[in-house]
Amino acid sequence: MDKYKVRNNVRKLRFNHDEITQEQLAEKVGVTRQTIIAIEGGKYAPSLELAFKIALVFGVPLQEVFSYELEGDEK
Amino acid sequence: MTYQEKSIAVSLVSHLLIVVYYLVNLFQMQQAGGLVSAKVFSLWAIVIVSTIIVNIIGNILTNILLSIVHAIKTRSEHVEKFIEDERDKLIGLKGSKVSYIAFSIGVLIAMLSFAFGQPPLVMFSLLILSSILGEIIGDISQLYLYQKGF
């Protein structure tokens, strides 16, 4: 069976939203900065609720922040 | 190092000290001519009570001390909020699972020691040892998960 992975554009979206810091994003969604670091690094796949909260902060649909892709399939 | 990592590190060090104290005392008893019920019971009591104190009061004290250190370091009166988010909770759950597996293996070894003719004192000593070792292994696995990211 093919292995899929949750990928994200959080770093890019932060950059496009006035370079909002990891600390500020963490505060807005109610998690620690370490969790944002883990999400950005692709080490931690957030819960659906947290994923929606992050998308809300950037004002974009969920699929613009997170995608589910084949592992090793770099864009 | 985050607040959670510091708290786990404190718990790990405390559990290591307790296990060293326990093993040194057990070894000394063994050297002095075998395990004596009264002495072993009092040692168990000390170890069990210390573990409970470490788990409850230790956590509270760590929280207070870290807040004081943070206030001194940043020289602000702003109280740092140590929030526990979903990732912390998941890491905590994974740590508990590892602790539980380690403890279960310890229980099995203790039961086997009894089945192979060791006295009940040895079996119960092994049970207590495995419970503390389970905590230590759980703490280490949590620290590992924090270092790795998840």
mmCIF file of C-alpha atoms in Angstrom, chain B residues 9-138:
data_model
loop_
_atom_site.group_PDB
_atom_site.id
_atom_site.type_symbol
_atom_site.label_atom_id
_atom_site.label_comp_id
_atom_site.label_asym_id
_atom_site.label_seq_id
_atom_site.Cartn_x
_atom_site.Cartn_y
_atom_site.Cartn_z
ATOM 1 C CA ALA B 9 13.305 15.951 33.079
ATOM 2 C CA VAL B 10 12.722 16.795 36.770
ATOM 3 C CA SER B 11 10.412 13.777 37.090
ATOM 4 C CA LEU B 12 13.001 11.559 35.367
ATOM 5 C CA VAL B 13 15.820 12.655 37.681
ATOM 6 C CA SER B 14 13.600 12.143 40.753
ATOM 7 C CA HIS B 15 12.586 8.671 39.609
ATOM 8 C CA LEU B 16 16.228 7.791 38.904
ATOM 9 C CA LEU B 17 17.199 8.893 42.431
ATOM 10 C CA ILE B 18 14.369 6.816 43.910
ATOM 11 C CA VAL B 19 15.325 3.712 41.934
ATOM 12 C CA VAL B 20 19.007 4.086 42.907
ATOM 13 C CA TYR B 21 18.019 4.476 46.585
ATOM 14 C CA TYR B 22 15.771 1.405 46.318
ATOM 15 C CA LEU B 23 18.370 -0.789 44.599
ATOM 16 C CA VAL B 24 21.196 0.261 46.960
ATOM 17 C CA ASN B 25 19.056 -0.570 50.010
ATOM 18 C CA LEU B 26 17.904 -3.894 48.555
ATOM 19 C CA PHE B 27 21.500 -4.796 47.691
ATOM 20 C CA GLN B 28 22.690 -3.895 51.202
ATOM 21 C CA MET B 29 19.932 -6.060 52.726
ATOM 22 C CA GLN B 30 20.908 -8.932 50.480
ATOM 23 C CA GLN B 31 24.560 -8.547 51.514
ATOM 24 C CA ALA B 32 23.577 -8.477 55.194
ATOM 25 C CA GLY B 33 22.062 -11.957 54.986
ATOM 26 C CA GLY B 34 18.937 -11.818 52.857
ATOM 27 C CA LEU B 35 15.687 -9.870 52.739
ATOM 28 C CA VAL B 36 14.012 -9.292 56.118
ATOM 29 C CA SER B 37 10.232 -8.652 55.938
ATOM 30 C CA ALA B 38 10.103 -5.677 58.345
ATOM 31 C CA LYS B 39 12.983 -3.844 56.628
ATOM 32 C CA VAL B 40 11.705 -4.602 53.137
ATOM 33 C CA PHE B 41 8.176 -3.381 54.025
ATOM 34 C CA SER B 42 9.524 -0.077 55.360
ATOM 35 C CA LEU B 43 11.669 0.326 52.224
ATOM 36 C CA TRP B 44 8.604 -0.285 50.025
ATOM 37 C CA ALA B 45 6.655 2.296 52.015
ATOM 38 C CA ILE B 46 9.420 4.895 51.584
ATOM 39 C CA VAL B 47 9.713 4.209 47.859
ATOM 40 C CA ILE B 48 5.937 4.228 47.190
ATOM 41 C CA VAL B 49 5.365 7.415 49.208
ATOM 42 C CA SER B 50 8.340 9.165 47.548
ATOM 43 C CA THR B 51 7.032 8.222 44.096
ATOM 44 C CA ILE B 52 3.585 9.646 44.912
ATOM 45 C CA ILE B 53 5.149 12.820 46.323
ATOM 46 C CA VAL B 54 7.358 13.206 43.247
ATOM 47 C CA ASN B 55 4.385 12.751 40.918
ATOM 48 C CA ILE B 56 2.064 15.203 42.671
ATOM 49 C CA ILE B 57 3.982 17.707 44.780
ATOM 50 C CA GLY B 58 7.068 17.595 42.535
ATOM 51 C CA ASN B 59 4.980 18.723 39.578
ATOM 52 C CA ILE B 60 3.485 21.628 41.509
ATOM 53 C CA LEU B 61 6.900 22.706 42.842
ATOM 54 C CA THR B 62 8.448 22.453 39.371
ATOM 55 C CA ASN B 63 5.689 24.700 38.022
ATOM 56 C CA ILE B 64 6.282 27.308 40.733
ATOM 57 C CA LEU B 65 10.088 27.177 40.431
ATOM 58 C CA LEU B 66 10.011 27.454 36.633
ATOM 59 C CA SER B 67 7.677 30.455 36.895
ATOM 60 C CA ILE B 68 10.086 32.146 39.312
ATOM 61 C CA VAL B 69 13.113 31.368 37.105
ATOM 62 C CA HIS B 70 11.212 32.692 34.054
ATOM 63 C CA ALA B 71 10.299 35.903 35.909
ATOM 64 C CA ILE B 72 13.923 36.438 37.015
ATOM 65 C CA LYS B 73 15.287 35.707 33.533
ATOM 66 C CA THR B 74 12.886 37.984 31.670
ATOM 67 C CA ARG B 75 12.682 40.532 34.525
ATOM 68 C CA SER B 76 8.968 40.940 33.917
ATOM 69 C CA GLU B 77 5.933 40.636 36.137
ATOM 70 C CA HIS B 78 4.027 39.007 33.306
ATOM 71 C CA VAL B 79 3.059 35.497 34.458
ATOM 72 C CA GLU B 80 4.093 32.929 31.870
ATOM 73 C CA LYS B 81 1.248 30.610 30.900
ATOM 74 C CA PHE B 82 2.384 27.017 30.569
ATOM 75 C CA ILE B 83 -0.272 25.729 28.219
ATOM 76 C CA GLU B 84 -0.665 22.065 27.363
ATOM 77 C CA ASP B 85 -1.814 21.639 23.773
ATOM 78 C CA GLU B 86 -2.945 18.609 21.764
ATOM 79 C CA ARG B 87 0.618 17.564 20.905
ATOM 80 C CA ASP B 88 1.638 17.626 24.594
ATOM 81 C CA LYS B 89 -1.401 15.512 25.451
ATOM 82 C CA LEU B 90 -0.594 12.981 22.705
ATOM 83 C CA ILE B 91 3.028 12.750 23.840
ATOM 84 C CA GLY B 92 1.802 12.257 27.416
ATOM 85 C CA LEU B 93 -0.507 9.456 26.279
ATOM 86 C CA LYS B 94 2.261 7.766 24.302
ATOM 87 C CA GLY B 95 4.535 8.020 27.351
ATOM 88 C CA SER B 96 1.836 6.423 29.542
ATOM 89 C CA LYS B 97 1.443 3.615 27.012
ATOM 90 C CA VAL B 98 5.199 2.928 27.039
ATOM 91 C CA SER B 99 5.185 3.022 30.880
ATOM 92 C CA TYR B 100 2.294 0.568 30.946
ATOM 93 C CA ILE B 101 4.021 -1.866 28.556
ATOM 94 C CA ALA B 102 7.277 -1.691 30.559
ATOM 95 C CA PHE B 103 5.383 -2.236 33.814
ATOM 96 C CA SER B 104 3.481 -5.199 32.311
ATOM 97 C CA ILE B 105 6.759 -6.848 31.308
ATOM 98 C CA GLY B 106 8.030 -6.234 34.867
ATOM 99 C CA VAL B 107 4.892 -7.859 36.336
ATOM 100 C CA LEU B 108 5.415 -10.872 34.084
ATOM 101 C CA ILE B 109 9.055 -11.202 35.204
ATOM 102 C CA ALA B 110 7.995 -10.863 38.872
ATOM 103 C CA MET B 111 5.343 -13.589 38.433
ATOM 104 C CA LEU B 112 7.845 -15.852 36.678
ATOM 105 C CA SER B 113 10.340 -15.359 39.524
ATOM 106 C CA PHE B 114 7.641 -16.554 41.965
ATOM 107 C CA ALA B 115 6.714 -19.465 39.699
ATOM 108 C CA PHE B 116 10.365 -20.540 39.618
ATOM 109 C CA GLY B 117 10.604 -20.744 43.414
ATOM 110 C CA GLN B 118 11.654 -17.243 44.563
ATOM 111 C CA PRO B 119 10.043 -16.026 47.828
ATOM 112 C CA PRO B 120 7.076 -13.580 47.702
ATOM 113 C CA LEU B 121 9.357 -10.777 49.028
ATOM 114 C CA VAL B 122 11.443 -11.001 45.862
ATOM 115 C CA MET B 123 8.313 -11.012 43.704
ATOM 116 C CA PHE B 124 6.885 -7.878 45.341
ATOM 117 C CA SER B 125 10.291 -6.160 45.286
ATOM 118 C CA LEU B 126 10.430 -6.813 41.541
ATOM 119 C CA LEU B 127 6.869 -5.466 41.141
ATOM 120 C CA ILE B 128 7.793 -2.182 42.829
ATOM 121 C CA LEU B 129 11.038 -1.974 40.862
ATOM 122 C CA SER B 130 9.174 -2.494 37.589
ATOM 123 C CA SER B 131 6.658 0.228 38.441
ATOM 124 C CA ILE B 132 9.449 2.798 38.947
ATOM 125 C CA LEU B 133 11.367 1.547 35.911
ATOM 126 C CA GLY B 134 8.129 1.869 33.913
ATOM 127 C CA GLU B 135 7.883 5.532 34.957
ATOM 128 C CA ILE B 136 11.531 6.115 33.977
ATOM 129 C CA ILE B 137 11.082 4.472 30.561
ATOM 130 C CA GLY B 138 7.870 6.509 30.040
#
